[in-house]
Coordinates of C-alpha atoms in Angstrom, one line a residue:
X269 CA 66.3 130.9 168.9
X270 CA 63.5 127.9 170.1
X271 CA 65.4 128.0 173.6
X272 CA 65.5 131.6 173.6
X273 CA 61.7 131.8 172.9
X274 CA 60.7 128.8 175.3
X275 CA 62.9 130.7 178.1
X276 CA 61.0 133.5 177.4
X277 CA 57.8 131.9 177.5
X278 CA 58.8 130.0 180.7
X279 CA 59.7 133.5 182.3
X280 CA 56.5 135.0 181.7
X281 CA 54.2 131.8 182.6
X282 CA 56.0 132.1 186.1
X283 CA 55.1 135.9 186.1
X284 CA 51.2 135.0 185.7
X285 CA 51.1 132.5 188.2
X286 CA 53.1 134.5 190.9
X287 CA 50.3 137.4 190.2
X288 CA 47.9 135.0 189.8
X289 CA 48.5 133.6 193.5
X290 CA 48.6 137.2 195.0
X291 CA 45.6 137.8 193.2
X292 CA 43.8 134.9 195.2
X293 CA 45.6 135.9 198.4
X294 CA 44.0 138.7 198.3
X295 CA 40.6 137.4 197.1
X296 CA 40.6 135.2 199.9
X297 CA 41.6 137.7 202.6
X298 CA 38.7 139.9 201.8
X299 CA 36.2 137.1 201.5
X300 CA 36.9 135.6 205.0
X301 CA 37.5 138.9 206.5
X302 CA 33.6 139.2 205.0
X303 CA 32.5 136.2 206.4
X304 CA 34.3 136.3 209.8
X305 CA 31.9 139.5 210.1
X306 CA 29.2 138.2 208.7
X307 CA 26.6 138.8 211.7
X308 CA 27.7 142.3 212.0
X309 CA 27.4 143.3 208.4
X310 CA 24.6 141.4 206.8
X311 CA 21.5 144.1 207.7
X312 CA 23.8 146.7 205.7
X313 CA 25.9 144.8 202.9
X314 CA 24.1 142.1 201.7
X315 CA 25.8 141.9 198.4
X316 CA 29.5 141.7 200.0
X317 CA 28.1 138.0 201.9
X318 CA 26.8 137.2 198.6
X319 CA 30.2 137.9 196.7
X320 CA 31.8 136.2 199.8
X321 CA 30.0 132.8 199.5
X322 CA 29.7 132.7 195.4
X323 CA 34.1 133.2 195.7
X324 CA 33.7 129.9 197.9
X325 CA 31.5 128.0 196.2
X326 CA 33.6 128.8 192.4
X327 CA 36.7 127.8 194.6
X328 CA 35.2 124.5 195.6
X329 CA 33.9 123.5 192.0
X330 CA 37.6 124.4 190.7
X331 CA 39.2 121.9 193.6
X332 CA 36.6 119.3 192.4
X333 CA 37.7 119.9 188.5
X334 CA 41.1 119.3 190.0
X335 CA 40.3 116.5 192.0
X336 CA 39.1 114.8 188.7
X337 CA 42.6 115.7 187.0
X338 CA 40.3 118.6 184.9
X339 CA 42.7 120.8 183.1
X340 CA 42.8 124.5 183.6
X341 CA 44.9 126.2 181.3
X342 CA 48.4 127.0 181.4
X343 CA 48.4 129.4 184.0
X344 CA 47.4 127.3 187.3
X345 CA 47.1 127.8 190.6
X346 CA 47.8 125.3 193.8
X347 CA 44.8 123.1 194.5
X348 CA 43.3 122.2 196.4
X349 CA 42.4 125.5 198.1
X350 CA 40.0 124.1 200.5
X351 CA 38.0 126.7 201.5
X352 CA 34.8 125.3 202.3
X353 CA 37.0 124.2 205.4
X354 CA 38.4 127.7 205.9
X355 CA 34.8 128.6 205.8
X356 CA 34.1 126.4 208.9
X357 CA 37.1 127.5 210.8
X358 CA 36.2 131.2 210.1
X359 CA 32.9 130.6 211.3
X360 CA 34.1 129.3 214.2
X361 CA 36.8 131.9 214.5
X362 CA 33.9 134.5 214.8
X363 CA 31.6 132.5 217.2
X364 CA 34.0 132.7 219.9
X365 CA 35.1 136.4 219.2
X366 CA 31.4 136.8 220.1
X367 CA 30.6 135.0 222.8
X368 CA 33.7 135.7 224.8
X369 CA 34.2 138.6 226.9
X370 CA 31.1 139.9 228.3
X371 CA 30.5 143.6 228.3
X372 CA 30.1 144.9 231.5
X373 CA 27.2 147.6 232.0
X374 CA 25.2 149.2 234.8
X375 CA 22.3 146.5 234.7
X376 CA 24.8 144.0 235.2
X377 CA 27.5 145.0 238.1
X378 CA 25.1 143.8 240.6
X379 CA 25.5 140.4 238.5
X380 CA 28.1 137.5 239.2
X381 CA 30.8 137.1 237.0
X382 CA 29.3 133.3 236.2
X383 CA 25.9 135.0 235.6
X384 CA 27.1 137.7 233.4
X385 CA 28.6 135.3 231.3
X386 CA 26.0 132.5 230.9
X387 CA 23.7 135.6 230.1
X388 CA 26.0 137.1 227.6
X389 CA 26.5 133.7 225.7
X390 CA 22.7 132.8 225.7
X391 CA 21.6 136.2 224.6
X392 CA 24.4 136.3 221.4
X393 CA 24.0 132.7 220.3
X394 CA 20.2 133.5 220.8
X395 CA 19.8 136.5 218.4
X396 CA 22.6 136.0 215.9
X397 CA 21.4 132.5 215.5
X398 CA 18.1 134.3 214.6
X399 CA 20.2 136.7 212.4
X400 CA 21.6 133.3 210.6
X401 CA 18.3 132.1 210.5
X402 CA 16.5 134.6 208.9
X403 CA 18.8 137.1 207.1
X404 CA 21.9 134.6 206.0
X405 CA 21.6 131.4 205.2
X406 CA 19.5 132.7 202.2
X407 CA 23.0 133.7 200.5
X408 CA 24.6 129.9 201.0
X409 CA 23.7 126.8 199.0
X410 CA 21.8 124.1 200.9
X411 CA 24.9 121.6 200.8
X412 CA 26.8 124.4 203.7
X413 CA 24.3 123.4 206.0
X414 CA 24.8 127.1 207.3
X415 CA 22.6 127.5 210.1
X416 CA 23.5 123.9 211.6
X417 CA 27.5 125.0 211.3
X418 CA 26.8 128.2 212.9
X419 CA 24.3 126.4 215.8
X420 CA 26.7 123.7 216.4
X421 CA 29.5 126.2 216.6
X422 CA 27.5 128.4 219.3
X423 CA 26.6 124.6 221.2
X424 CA 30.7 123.5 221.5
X425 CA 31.4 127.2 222.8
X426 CA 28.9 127.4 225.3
X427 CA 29.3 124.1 226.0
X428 CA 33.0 124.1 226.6
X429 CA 32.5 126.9 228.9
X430 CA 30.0 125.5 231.3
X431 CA 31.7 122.3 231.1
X432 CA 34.7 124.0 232.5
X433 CA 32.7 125.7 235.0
X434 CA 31.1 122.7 236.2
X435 CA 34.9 121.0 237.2
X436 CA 35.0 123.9 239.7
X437 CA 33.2 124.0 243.4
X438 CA 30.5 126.3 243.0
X439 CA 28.6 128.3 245.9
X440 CA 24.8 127.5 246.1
X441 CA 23.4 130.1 244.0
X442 CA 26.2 129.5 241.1
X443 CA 25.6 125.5 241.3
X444 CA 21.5 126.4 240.7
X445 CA 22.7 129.0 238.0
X446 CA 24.3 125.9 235.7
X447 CA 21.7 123.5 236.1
X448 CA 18.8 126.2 235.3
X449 CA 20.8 126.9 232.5
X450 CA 21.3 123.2 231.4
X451 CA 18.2 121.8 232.0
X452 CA 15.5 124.9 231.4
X453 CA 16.6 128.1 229.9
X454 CA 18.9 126.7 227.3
X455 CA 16.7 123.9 225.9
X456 CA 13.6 126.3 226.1
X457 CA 14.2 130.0 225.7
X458 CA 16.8 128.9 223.0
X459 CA 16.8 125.9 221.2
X460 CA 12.8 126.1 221.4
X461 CA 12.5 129.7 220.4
X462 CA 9.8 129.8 217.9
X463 CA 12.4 131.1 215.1
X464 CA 14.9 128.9 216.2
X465 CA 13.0 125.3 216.5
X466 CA 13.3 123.9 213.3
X467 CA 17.0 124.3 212.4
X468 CA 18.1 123.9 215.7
X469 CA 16.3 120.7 215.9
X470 CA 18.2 119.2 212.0
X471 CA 21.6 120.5 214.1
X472 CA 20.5 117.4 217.0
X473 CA 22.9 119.6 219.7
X474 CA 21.7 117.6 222.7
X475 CA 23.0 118.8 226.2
X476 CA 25.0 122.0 227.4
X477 CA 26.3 119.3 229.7
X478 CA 27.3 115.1 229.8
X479 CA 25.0 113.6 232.1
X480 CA 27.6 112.8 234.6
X481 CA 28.3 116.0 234.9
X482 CA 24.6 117.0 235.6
X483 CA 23.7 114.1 237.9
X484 CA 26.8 115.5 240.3
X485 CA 25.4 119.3 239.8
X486 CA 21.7 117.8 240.7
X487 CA 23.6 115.8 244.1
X488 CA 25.5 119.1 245.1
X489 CA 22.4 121.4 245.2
X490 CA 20.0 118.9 246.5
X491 CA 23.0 118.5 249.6
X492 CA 23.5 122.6 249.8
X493 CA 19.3 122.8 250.4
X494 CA 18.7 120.4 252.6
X495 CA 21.6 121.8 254.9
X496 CA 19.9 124.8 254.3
X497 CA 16.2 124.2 254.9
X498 CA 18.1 122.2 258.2
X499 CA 19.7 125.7 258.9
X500 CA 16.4 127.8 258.5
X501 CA 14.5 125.2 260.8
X502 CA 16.9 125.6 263.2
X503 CA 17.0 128.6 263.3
X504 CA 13.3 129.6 263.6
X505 CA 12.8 126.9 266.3
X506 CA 15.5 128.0 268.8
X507 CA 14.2 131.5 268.1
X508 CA 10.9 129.8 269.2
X509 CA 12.5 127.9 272.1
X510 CA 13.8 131.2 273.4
X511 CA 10.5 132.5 273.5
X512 CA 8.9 129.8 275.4
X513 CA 11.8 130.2 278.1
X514 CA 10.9 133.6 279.1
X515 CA 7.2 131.7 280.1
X516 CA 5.2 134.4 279.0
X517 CA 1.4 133.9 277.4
X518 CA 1.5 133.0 273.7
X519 CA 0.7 135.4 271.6
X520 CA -2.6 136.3 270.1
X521 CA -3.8 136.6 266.7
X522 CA -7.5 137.0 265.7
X523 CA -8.5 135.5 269.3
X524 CA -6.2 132.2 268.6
X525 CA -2.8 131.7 270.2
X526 CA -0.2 132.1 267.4
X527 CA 3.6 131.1 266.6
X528 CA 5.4 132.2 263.6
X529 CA 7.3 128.8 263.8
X530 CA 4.4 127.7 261.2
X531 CA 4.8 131.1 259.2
X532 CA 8.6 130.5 259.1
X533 CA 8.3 126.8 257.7
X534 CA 6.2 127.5 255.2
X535 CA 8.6 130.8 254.1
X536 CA 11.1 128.0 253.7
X537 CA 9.5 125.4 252.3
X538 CA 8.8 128.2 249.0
X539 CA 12.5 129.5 249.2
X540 CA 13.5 125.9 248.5
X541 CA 11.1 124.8 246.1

């Protein structure tokens, strides 16, 4: 009769935890589905991020209580769940989704295909790290380090991606494209933004690019102007030349005798500057 009873008992503990684990598999497929859309859906379900991040932050205390060999009851589930980790990876998951892919529209066909991205991933990582910033890092506990996961995500993306550009040979207006990026519209319209500043600065993301990598960018565009300043010059002075062959009077401007050889040099010198 014990054995019959203890079967029983052993029959329905196995039931409990079998639901129980489809129970969490479900839980955790409609928290991270919430947090893997967390940018999009924060202005209009606040609550659902706030369910989200509560679900991970009870699942974390439980895989400390089982870390420290806390008992649980009978019924238990595998640990450690580790979803503080799934947390990052999701995060991660979602920054690419969003910064790949540019959407292609009439202000930008006339664009590149190298401008139209840089623009797309500096204008996302831009405003939703301003949505992270101001609407949800409120719903995480400090010890996420939210907006630093989510800027440092946004910084190996866009990072990776230039750094991948970079290994390629870029024409002269693509090879100034990079380093403007690098060197002044990344560290200044973005990690400077007045919103942006002060977490972005705690995340310490340093360079789009290794310095190596900038110091050859810097030698390839200071080699493609001066073969073209070379080019212009040339140019305007055997245009100049040609002029002085047919031996006619100089021309006159304002009672002086005038060449546009000086009009042209200077024309260049603000091109390449």
């Amino acid at each position: 009769m014990s054995g019959s009873y203890n079967g029983e008992c052993n029959e329905k503990l196995a039931l409990d935890q079998n639901a129980l684990e489809s129970a969490y598999v479900l839980l955790k497929e409609e928290v991270f589905s919430i947090i893997r859309e967390s940018l999009t859906i924060v202005p209009w379900k606040p609550e659902s991020l706030r369910h989200a991040v509560n679900a991970i932050v009870e699942q974390e205390k439980e895989d400390e209580k089982y870390g420290l060999g806390v008992p649980s009851g009978n019924i238990v589930s595998s640990r450690p769940k580790k979803w503080k980790e799934l947390w990052k990876d999701t995060v991660m998951e979602s920054v690419t989704a969003r910064m790949k892919d540019p959407p292609f529209t009439d202000t930008s066909k006339d664009l590149s295909a190298v401008w139209r991205s840089f623009l797309h991933m500096g204008k996302t990582m831009k405003e939703d790290m301003i949505t992270v910033v101001q609407d949800i890092q409120q719903y995480y506990p400090q010890p996420f380090n939210v907006c630093c996961t989510y800027a440092e995500c946004y910084h190996r993306y866009f990072s990776s991606q230039l750094e991948t550009v970079a290994q390629f040979e870029l024409g002269d207006k693509d090879t100034y494209l990079l380093l403007n990026w690098v060197q002044n519209i990344y560290p200044n319209q973005i990690r400077n933004h007045p919103i942006l500043v002060k977490e972005l600065d705690k995340a310490e993301l340093g360079s789009l690019l290794p310095p190596q990598d900038i110091k050859q960018l810097e030698a390839t565009y200071l080699v493609n102007e001066v073969a073209f300043v070379k080019n212009c010059l040339t140019r305007s002075l055997e245009m100049e030349v040609k002029w002085w062959a047919k031996e006619a009077e100089p021309r006159m401007l304002d009672g002086c005798f005038h060449s546009e050889l000086a009009i042209d040099v200077t024309q260049v010198r603000e091109i390449s500057c």
